[in-house]
PDB file of C-alpha atoms in Angstrom:
ATOM      1  CA  VAL H 279       0.000   0.000   0.000  1.00 88.00           C
ATOM      2  CA  GLU H 280       1.629   3.204  -1.234  1.00 91.00           C
ATOM      3  CA  ASP H 281       5.337   2.752  -0.396  1.00 87.00           C
ATOM      4  CA  ARG H 282       4.916   0.352   2.538  1.00 89.00           C
ATOM      5  CA  ILE H 283       4.890  -3.425   2.721  1.00 88.00           C
ATOM      6  CA  PHE H 284       2.575  -4.869   5.378  1.00 89.00           C
ATOM      7  CA  CYS H 285       3.327  -8.477   6.340  1.00 86.00           C
ATOM      8  CA  VAL H 286       0.217 -10.058   7.854  1.00 88.00           C
ATOM      9  CA  PRO H 287      -1.388 -13.504   7.785  1.00 86.00           C
ATOM     10  CA  ARG H 288      -3.977 -14.075   5.056  1.00 84.00           C
ATOM     11  CA  TYR H 289      -6.506 -15.879   7.216  1.00 85.00           C
ATOM     12  CA  GLU H 290      -8.472 -12.848   8.436  1.00 88.00           C
ATOM     13  CA  PHE H 291      -8.643 -11.423   4.916  1.00 89.00           C
ATOM     14  CA  ILE H 292      -9.956 -14.724   3.556  1.00 86.00           C
ATOM     15  CA  SER H 293     -12.462 -15.216   6.396  1.00 87.00           C
ATOM     16  CA  SER H 294     -13.644 -11.583   6.384  1.00 90.00           C
ATOM     17  CA  SER H 295     -13.901 -10.710   2.702  1.00 90.00           C
ATOM     18  CA  GLU H 296     -15.192 -12.428  -0.414  1.00 87.00           C
ATOM     19  CA  VAL H 297     -13.010 -10.038  -2.395  1.00 86.00           C
ATOM     20  CA  PHE H 298      -9.837 -11.373  -0.786  1.00 85.00           C
ATOM     21  CA  THR H 299     -11.119 -14.948  -0.732  1.00 82.00           C
ATOM     22  CA  GLY H 300     -11.385 -14.797  -4.511  1.00 79.00           C
ATOM     23  CA  MET H 301      -7.983 -13.177  -4.822  1.00 77.00           C
ATOM     24  CA  PHE H 302      -6.153 -15.668  -2.605  1.00 76.00           C
ATOM     25  CA  LEU H 303      -7.909 -18.855  -3.640  1.00 73.00           C
ATOM     26  CA  LEU H 304      -7.718 -18.518  -7.427  1.00 71.00           C
ATOM     27  CA  PRO H 305      -6.273 -21.663  -9.015  1.00 66.00           C
ATOM     28  CA  LEU H 306      -2.893 -20.952 -10.604  1.00 68.00           C
ATOM     29  CA  GLY H 307      -0.591 -22.789 -12.950  1.00 66.00           C
ATOM     30  CA  PRO H 308       2.600 -24.499 -11.728  1.00 69.00           C
ATOM     31  CA  GLU H 309       4.957 -21.776 -13.028  1.00 72.00           C
ATOM     32  CA  VAL H 310       2.982 -18.811 -11.657  1.00 70.00           C
ATOM     33  CA  ARG H 311       4.461 -16.783  -8.791  1.00 71.00           C
ATOM     34  CA  VAL H 312       1.686 -15.973  -6.369  1.00 71.00           C
ATOM     35  CA  GLU H 313       1.439 -12.377  -5.155  1.00 75.00           C
ATOM     36  CA  GLY H 314       1.836 -12.053  -1.427  1.00 72.00           C
ATOM     37  CA  GLN H 315       3.981 -15.148  -0.897  1.00 74.00           C
ATOM     38  CA  ASP H 316       7.076 -13.098  -0.062  1.00 75.00           C
ATOM     39  CA  ARG H 317       8.435  -9.557   0.149  1.00 81.00           C
ATOM     40  CA  GLU H 318       9.777  -9.691  -3.401  1.00 82.00           C
ATOM     41  CA  ASN H 319       6.298 -10.268  -4.832  1.00 80.00           C
ATOM     42  CA  PRO H 320       3.830  -8.368  -2.600  1.00 84.00           C
ATOM     43  CA  ILE H 321       0.154  -7.842  -3.284  1.00 84.00           C
ATOM     44  CA  LEU H 322      -0.195  -4.306  -4.602  1.00 86.00           C
ATOM     45  CA  LEU H 323      -3.243  -2.454  -3.305  1.00 89.00           C
ATOM     46  CA  GLU H 324      -3.318   0.675  -5.422  1.00 91.00           C
ATOM     47  CA  GLY H 325      -5.570   3.641  -4.773  1.00 93.00           C
ATOM     48  CA  TYR H 326      -5.508   3.259  -0.993  1.00 95.00           C
ATOM     49  CA  LYS H 327      -3.529   5.042   1.701  1.00 96.00           C
ATOM     50  CA  LYS H 328      -1.217   3.255   4.107  1.00 95.00           C
ATOM     51  CA  ASP H 329      -2.836   4.943   7.121  1.00 96.00           C
ATOM     52  CA  GLU H 330      -6.259   3.640   5.994  1.00 96.00           C
ATOM     53  CA  PHE H 331      -4.863   0.129   5.692  1.00 95.00           C
ATOM     54  CA  ALA H 332      -3.061   0.380   9.045  1.00 95.00           C
ATOM     55  CA  SER H 333      -6.371   1.349  10.696  1.00 95.00           C
ATOM     56  CA  LEU H 334      -8.061  -1.725   9.228  1.00 95.00           C
ATOM     57  CA  LEU H 335      -5.220  -3.959  10.403  1.00 94.00           C
ATOM     58  CA  LYS H 336      -5.631  -2.681  13.982  1.00 93.00           C
ATOM     59  CA  VAL H 337      -9.156  -4.104  13.936  1.00 93.00           C
ATOM     60  CA  MET H 338      -8.298  -7.304  12.082  1.00 93.00           C
ATOM     61  CA  TYR H 339      -5.187  -8.106  14.138  1.00 90.00           C
ATOM     62  CA  PRO H 340      -5.562  -6.537  17.606  1.00 84.00           C
ATOM     63  CA  THR H 341      -2.698  -6.835  20.072  1.00 76.00           C
ATOM     64  CA  ALA H 342      -2.912  -8.523  23.456  1.00 72.00           C
ATOM     65  CA  THR H 343      -2.800  -5.098  25.111  1.00 69.00           C
ATOM     66  CA  SER H 344      -5.886  -3.923  23.251  1.00 66.00           C
ATOM     67  CA  LEU H 345      -7.727  -7.133  24.030  1.00 65.00           C
ATOM     68  CA  ILE H 346      -7.161  -7.247  27.770  1.00 63.00           C
ATOM     69  CA  SER H 347      -7.351  -3.684  29.010  1.00 61.00           C
ATOM     70  CA  GLY H 348      -9.481  -2.653  31.958  1.00 62.00           C
ATOM     71  CA  THR H 349     -11.183  -4.530  34.757  1.00 67.00           C
ATOM     72  CA  PRO H 350     -13.027  -6.602  33.773  1.00 70.00           C
ATOM     73  CA  PRO H 351     -11.016  -7.083  30.570  1.00 65.00           C
ATOM     74  CA  THR H 352     -12.697  -5.651  27.492  1.00 68.00           C
ATOM     75  CA  LEU H 353     -11.841  -4.984  23.882  1.00 68.00           C
ATOM     76  CA  ASP H 354     -10.297  -1.535  23.580  1.00 72.00           C
ATOM     77  CA  LEU H 355      -8.749  -0.964  20.170  1.00 79.00           C
ATOM     78  CA  ARG H 356      -7.984   2.706  20.916  1.00 83.00           C
ATOM     79  CA  LEU H 357      -8.818   3.894  17.424  1.00 91.00           C
ATOM     80  CA  GLY H 358      -9.688   7.520  16.857  1.00 94.00           C
ATOM     81  CA  LYS H 359     -12.628   8.753  14.845  1.00 96.00           C
ATOM     82  CA  GLU H 360     -10.617   9.169  11.633  1.00 97.00           C
ATOM     83  CA  GLU H 361      -9.226   5.652  11.995  1.00 97.00           C
ATOM     84  CA  TRP H 362     -12.747   4.224  12.367  1.00 97.00           C
ATOM     85  CA  VAL H 363     -13.796   6.111   9.234  1.00 98.00           C
ATOM     86  CA  ASN H 364     -10.823   4.489   7.457  1.00 97.00           C
ATOM     87  CA  VAL H 365     -12.008   1.084   8.689  1.00 97.00           C
ATOM     88  CA  LEU H 366     -15.540   1.838   7.487  1.00 98.00           C
ATOM     89  CA  LYS H 367     -14.230   2.882   4.076  1.00 98.00           C
ATOM     90  CA  LEU H 368     -12.094  -0.197   3.415  1.00 97.00           C
ATOM     91  CA  SER H 369     -14.522  -2.671   4.981  1.00 97.00           C
ATOM     92  CA  THR H 370     -17.261  -1.288   2.725  1.00 97.00           C
ATOM     93  CA  ILE H 371     -15.101  -1.463  -0.409  1.00 96.00           C
ATOM     94  CA  TRP H 372     -13.897  -4.997   0.352  1.00 95.00           C
ATOM     95  CA  ASN H 373     -17.249  -6.360   1.630  1.00 95.00           C
ATOM     96  CA  MET H 374     -16.032  -7.086   5.155  1.00 95.00           C
ATOM     97  CA  GLU H 375     -19.498  -7.104   6.720  1.00 94.00           C
ATOM     98  CA  ARG H 376     -18.638  -7.906  10.364  1.00 94.00           C
ATOM     99  CA  ILE H 377     -15.879  -5.313  10.465  1.00 94.00           C
ATOM    100  CA  ARG H 378     -18.091  -2.799   8.682  1.00 96.00           C
ATOM    101  CA  GLU H 379     -20.938  -3.262  11.173  1.00 95.00           C
ATOM    102  CA  TYR H 380     -18.531  -2.952  14.083  1.00 94.00           C
ATOM    103  CA  SER H 381     -17.040   0.270  12.687  1.00 95.00           C
ATOM    104  CA  ILE H 382     -20.548   1.721  12.245  1.00 96.00           C
ATOM    105  CA  HIS H 383     -21.362   0.746  15.839  1.00 94.00           C
ATOM    106  CA  CYS H 384     -18.153   2.310  17.206  1.00 94.00           C
ATOM    107  CA  LEU H 385     -18.597   5.526  15.242  1.00 96.00           C
ATOM    108  CA  SER H 386     -22.234   5.735  16.384  1.00 94.00           C
ATOM    109  CA  THR H 387     -21.598   5.096  20.065  1.00 92.00           C
ATOM    110  CA  ASP H 388     -18.057   6.249  20.864  1.00 92.00           C
ATOM    111  CA  PHE H 389     -17.783   9.524  18.945  1.00 94.00           C
ATOM    112  CA  VAL H 390     -19.695  12.695  18.235  1.00 93.00           C
ATOM    113  CA  VAL H 391     -20.574  12.629  14.547  1.00 93.00           C
ATOM    114  CA  SER H 392     -22.220  15.828  13.362  1.00 92.00           C
ATOM    115  CA  PRO H 393     -25.391  15.649  11.259  1.00 92.00           C
ATOM    116  CA  MET H 394     -23.412  16.837   8.211  1.00 92.00           C
ATOM    117  CA  GLU H 395     -20.723  14.213   8.776  1.00 94.00           C
ATOM    118  CA  LYS H 396     -23.393  11.526   9.123  1.00 95.00           C
ATOM    119  CA  ILE H 397     -24.944  12.478   5.799  1.00 94.00           C
ATOM    120  CA  HIS H 398     -21.583  12.636   4.010  1.00 94.00           C
ATOM    121  CA  LEU H 399     -20.382   9.348   5.516  1.00 97.00           C
ATOM    122  CA  ALA H 400     -23.756   7.711   4.871  1.00 96.00           C
ATOM    123  CA  ARG H 401     -23.577   8.594   1.198  1.00 95.00           C
ATOM    124  CA  ALA H 402     -19.929   7.599   0.817  1.00 96.00           C
ATOM    125  CA  TYR H 403     -20.198   4.274   2.652  1.00 97.00           C
ATOM    126  CA  LYS H 404     -23.872   3.314   2.272  1.00 96.00           C
ATOM    127  CA  VAL H 405     -25.028   3.707   5.887  1.00 97.00           C
ATOM    128  CA  SER H 406     -28.736   4.363   5.366  1.00 94.00           C
ATOM    129  CA  ALA H 407     -29.555   4.930   9.057  1.00 95.00           C
ATOM    130  CA  TRP H 408     -27.127   7.851   9.180  1.00 96.00           C
ATOM    131  CA  ILE H 409     -28.898   9.669   6.334  1.00 92.00           C
ATOM    132  CA  LYS H 410     -32.131   9.607   8.308  1.00 92.00           C
ATOM    133  CA  GLU H 411     -30.409  10.580  11.571  1.00 94.00           C
ATOM    134  CA  GLY H 412     -28.463  13.426   9.965  1.00 92.00           C
ATOM    135  CA  VAL H 413     -31.419  14.892   8.089  1.00 90.00           C
ATOM    136  CA  THR H 414     -33.737  14.528  11.094  1.00 91.00           C
ATOM    137  CA  THR H 415     -31.268  16.382  13.306  1.00 90.00           C
ATOM    138  CA  LEU H 416     -30.780  19.176  10.746  1.00 88.00           C
ATOM    139  CA  VAL H 417     -34.522  19.581  10.275  1.00 88.00           C
ATOM    140  CA  SER H 418     -35.363  19.611  13.987  1.00 88.00           C
ATOM    141  CA  SER H 419     -32.386  21.647  15.219  1.00 84.00           C
ATOM    142  CA  ALA H 420     -33.002  25.102  16.669  1.00 83.00           C
ATOM    143  CA  HIS H 421     -29.911  26.307  14.815  1.00 84.00           C
ATOM    144  CA  ARG H 422     -30.224  26.826  11.085  1.00 83.00           C
ATOM    145  CA  PRO H 423     -27.389  25.134   9.145  1.00 84.00           C
ATOM    146  CA  THR H 424     -24.980  27.465   7.364  1.00 86.00           C
ATOM    147  CA  PHE H 425     -25.243  27.974   3.628  1.00 86.00           C
ATOM    148  CA  ASP H 426     -21.798  26.442   3.054  1.00 88.00           C
ATOM    149  CA  SER H 427     -22.602  23.331   5.062  1.00 86.00           C
ATOM    150  CA  LEU H 428     -25.890  22.856   3.217  1.00 88.00           C
ATOM    151  CA  ALA H 429     -24.191  23.475  -0.131  1.00 89.00           C
ATOM    152  CA  SER H 430     -21.830  20.582   0.587  1.00 90.00           C
ATOM    153  CA  LEU H 431     -24.878  18.276   0.587  1.00 89.00           C
ATOM    154  CA  GLY H 432     -25.967  19.289  -2.903  1.00 90.00           C
ATOM    155  CA  TRP H 433     -28.668  21.729  -3.897  1.00 89.00           C
ATOM    156  CA  GLU H 434     -31.514  19.208  -3.926  1.00 89.00           C
ATOM    157  CA  THR H 435     -30.829  17.885  -0.426  1.00 87.00           C
ATOM    158  CA  ALA H 436     -30.249  21.414   0.892  1.00 88.00           C
ATOM    159  CA  ALA H 437     -33.534  22.607  -0.623  1.00 89.00           C
ATOM    160  CA  ARG H 438     -35.454  19.707   0.895  1.00 86.00           C
ATOM    161  CA  ILE H 439     -33.980  20.297   4.346  1.00 86.00           C
ATOM    162  CA  LEU H 440     -34.823  24.003   4.212  1.00 86.00           C
ATOM    163  CA  TRP H 441     -38.313  23.277   2.838  1.00 87.00           C
ATOM    164  CA  ILE H 442     -39.050  20.835   5.671  1.00 86.00           C
ATOM    165  CA  ARG H 443     -37.674  23.267   8.290  1.00 79.00           C
ATOM    166  CA  ASP H 444     -39.967  26.069   7.106  1.00 74.00           C
TER     167      ASP H 444
END
């Protein structure tokens, strides 16, 4: 990913994603060098950022410290909001349903996500509940959204929100 080689076991990718299952389990001829078998022939994931991928790996391969923190021990991955958005992005693209649902849960419960952010994230990563939550909050809020923030939603959505408010 970008200029970095990540060396991780395949198992979680195969068990979490049909995309990677297909990639790793394709039948190959006897003379074919398989991508990802060694550092000299890595799997190239183009179009993604290494920090996005690192965020996903923190969820897929948690450390013992993150698994056993607190009393009683609980899962504490210590990811920030931006990291969870990275996890949501890649898990959506690569059809990692369990990870995707968990990232949606964590973003919904552990962080403040503004109505505008919810709408933008909902559109980008297909989280239908966030569209409803974001629009409902904007419509029922005592504070009128700014023109610039509404413009970022597109004229049709902005017009509908303002129409419902009035």
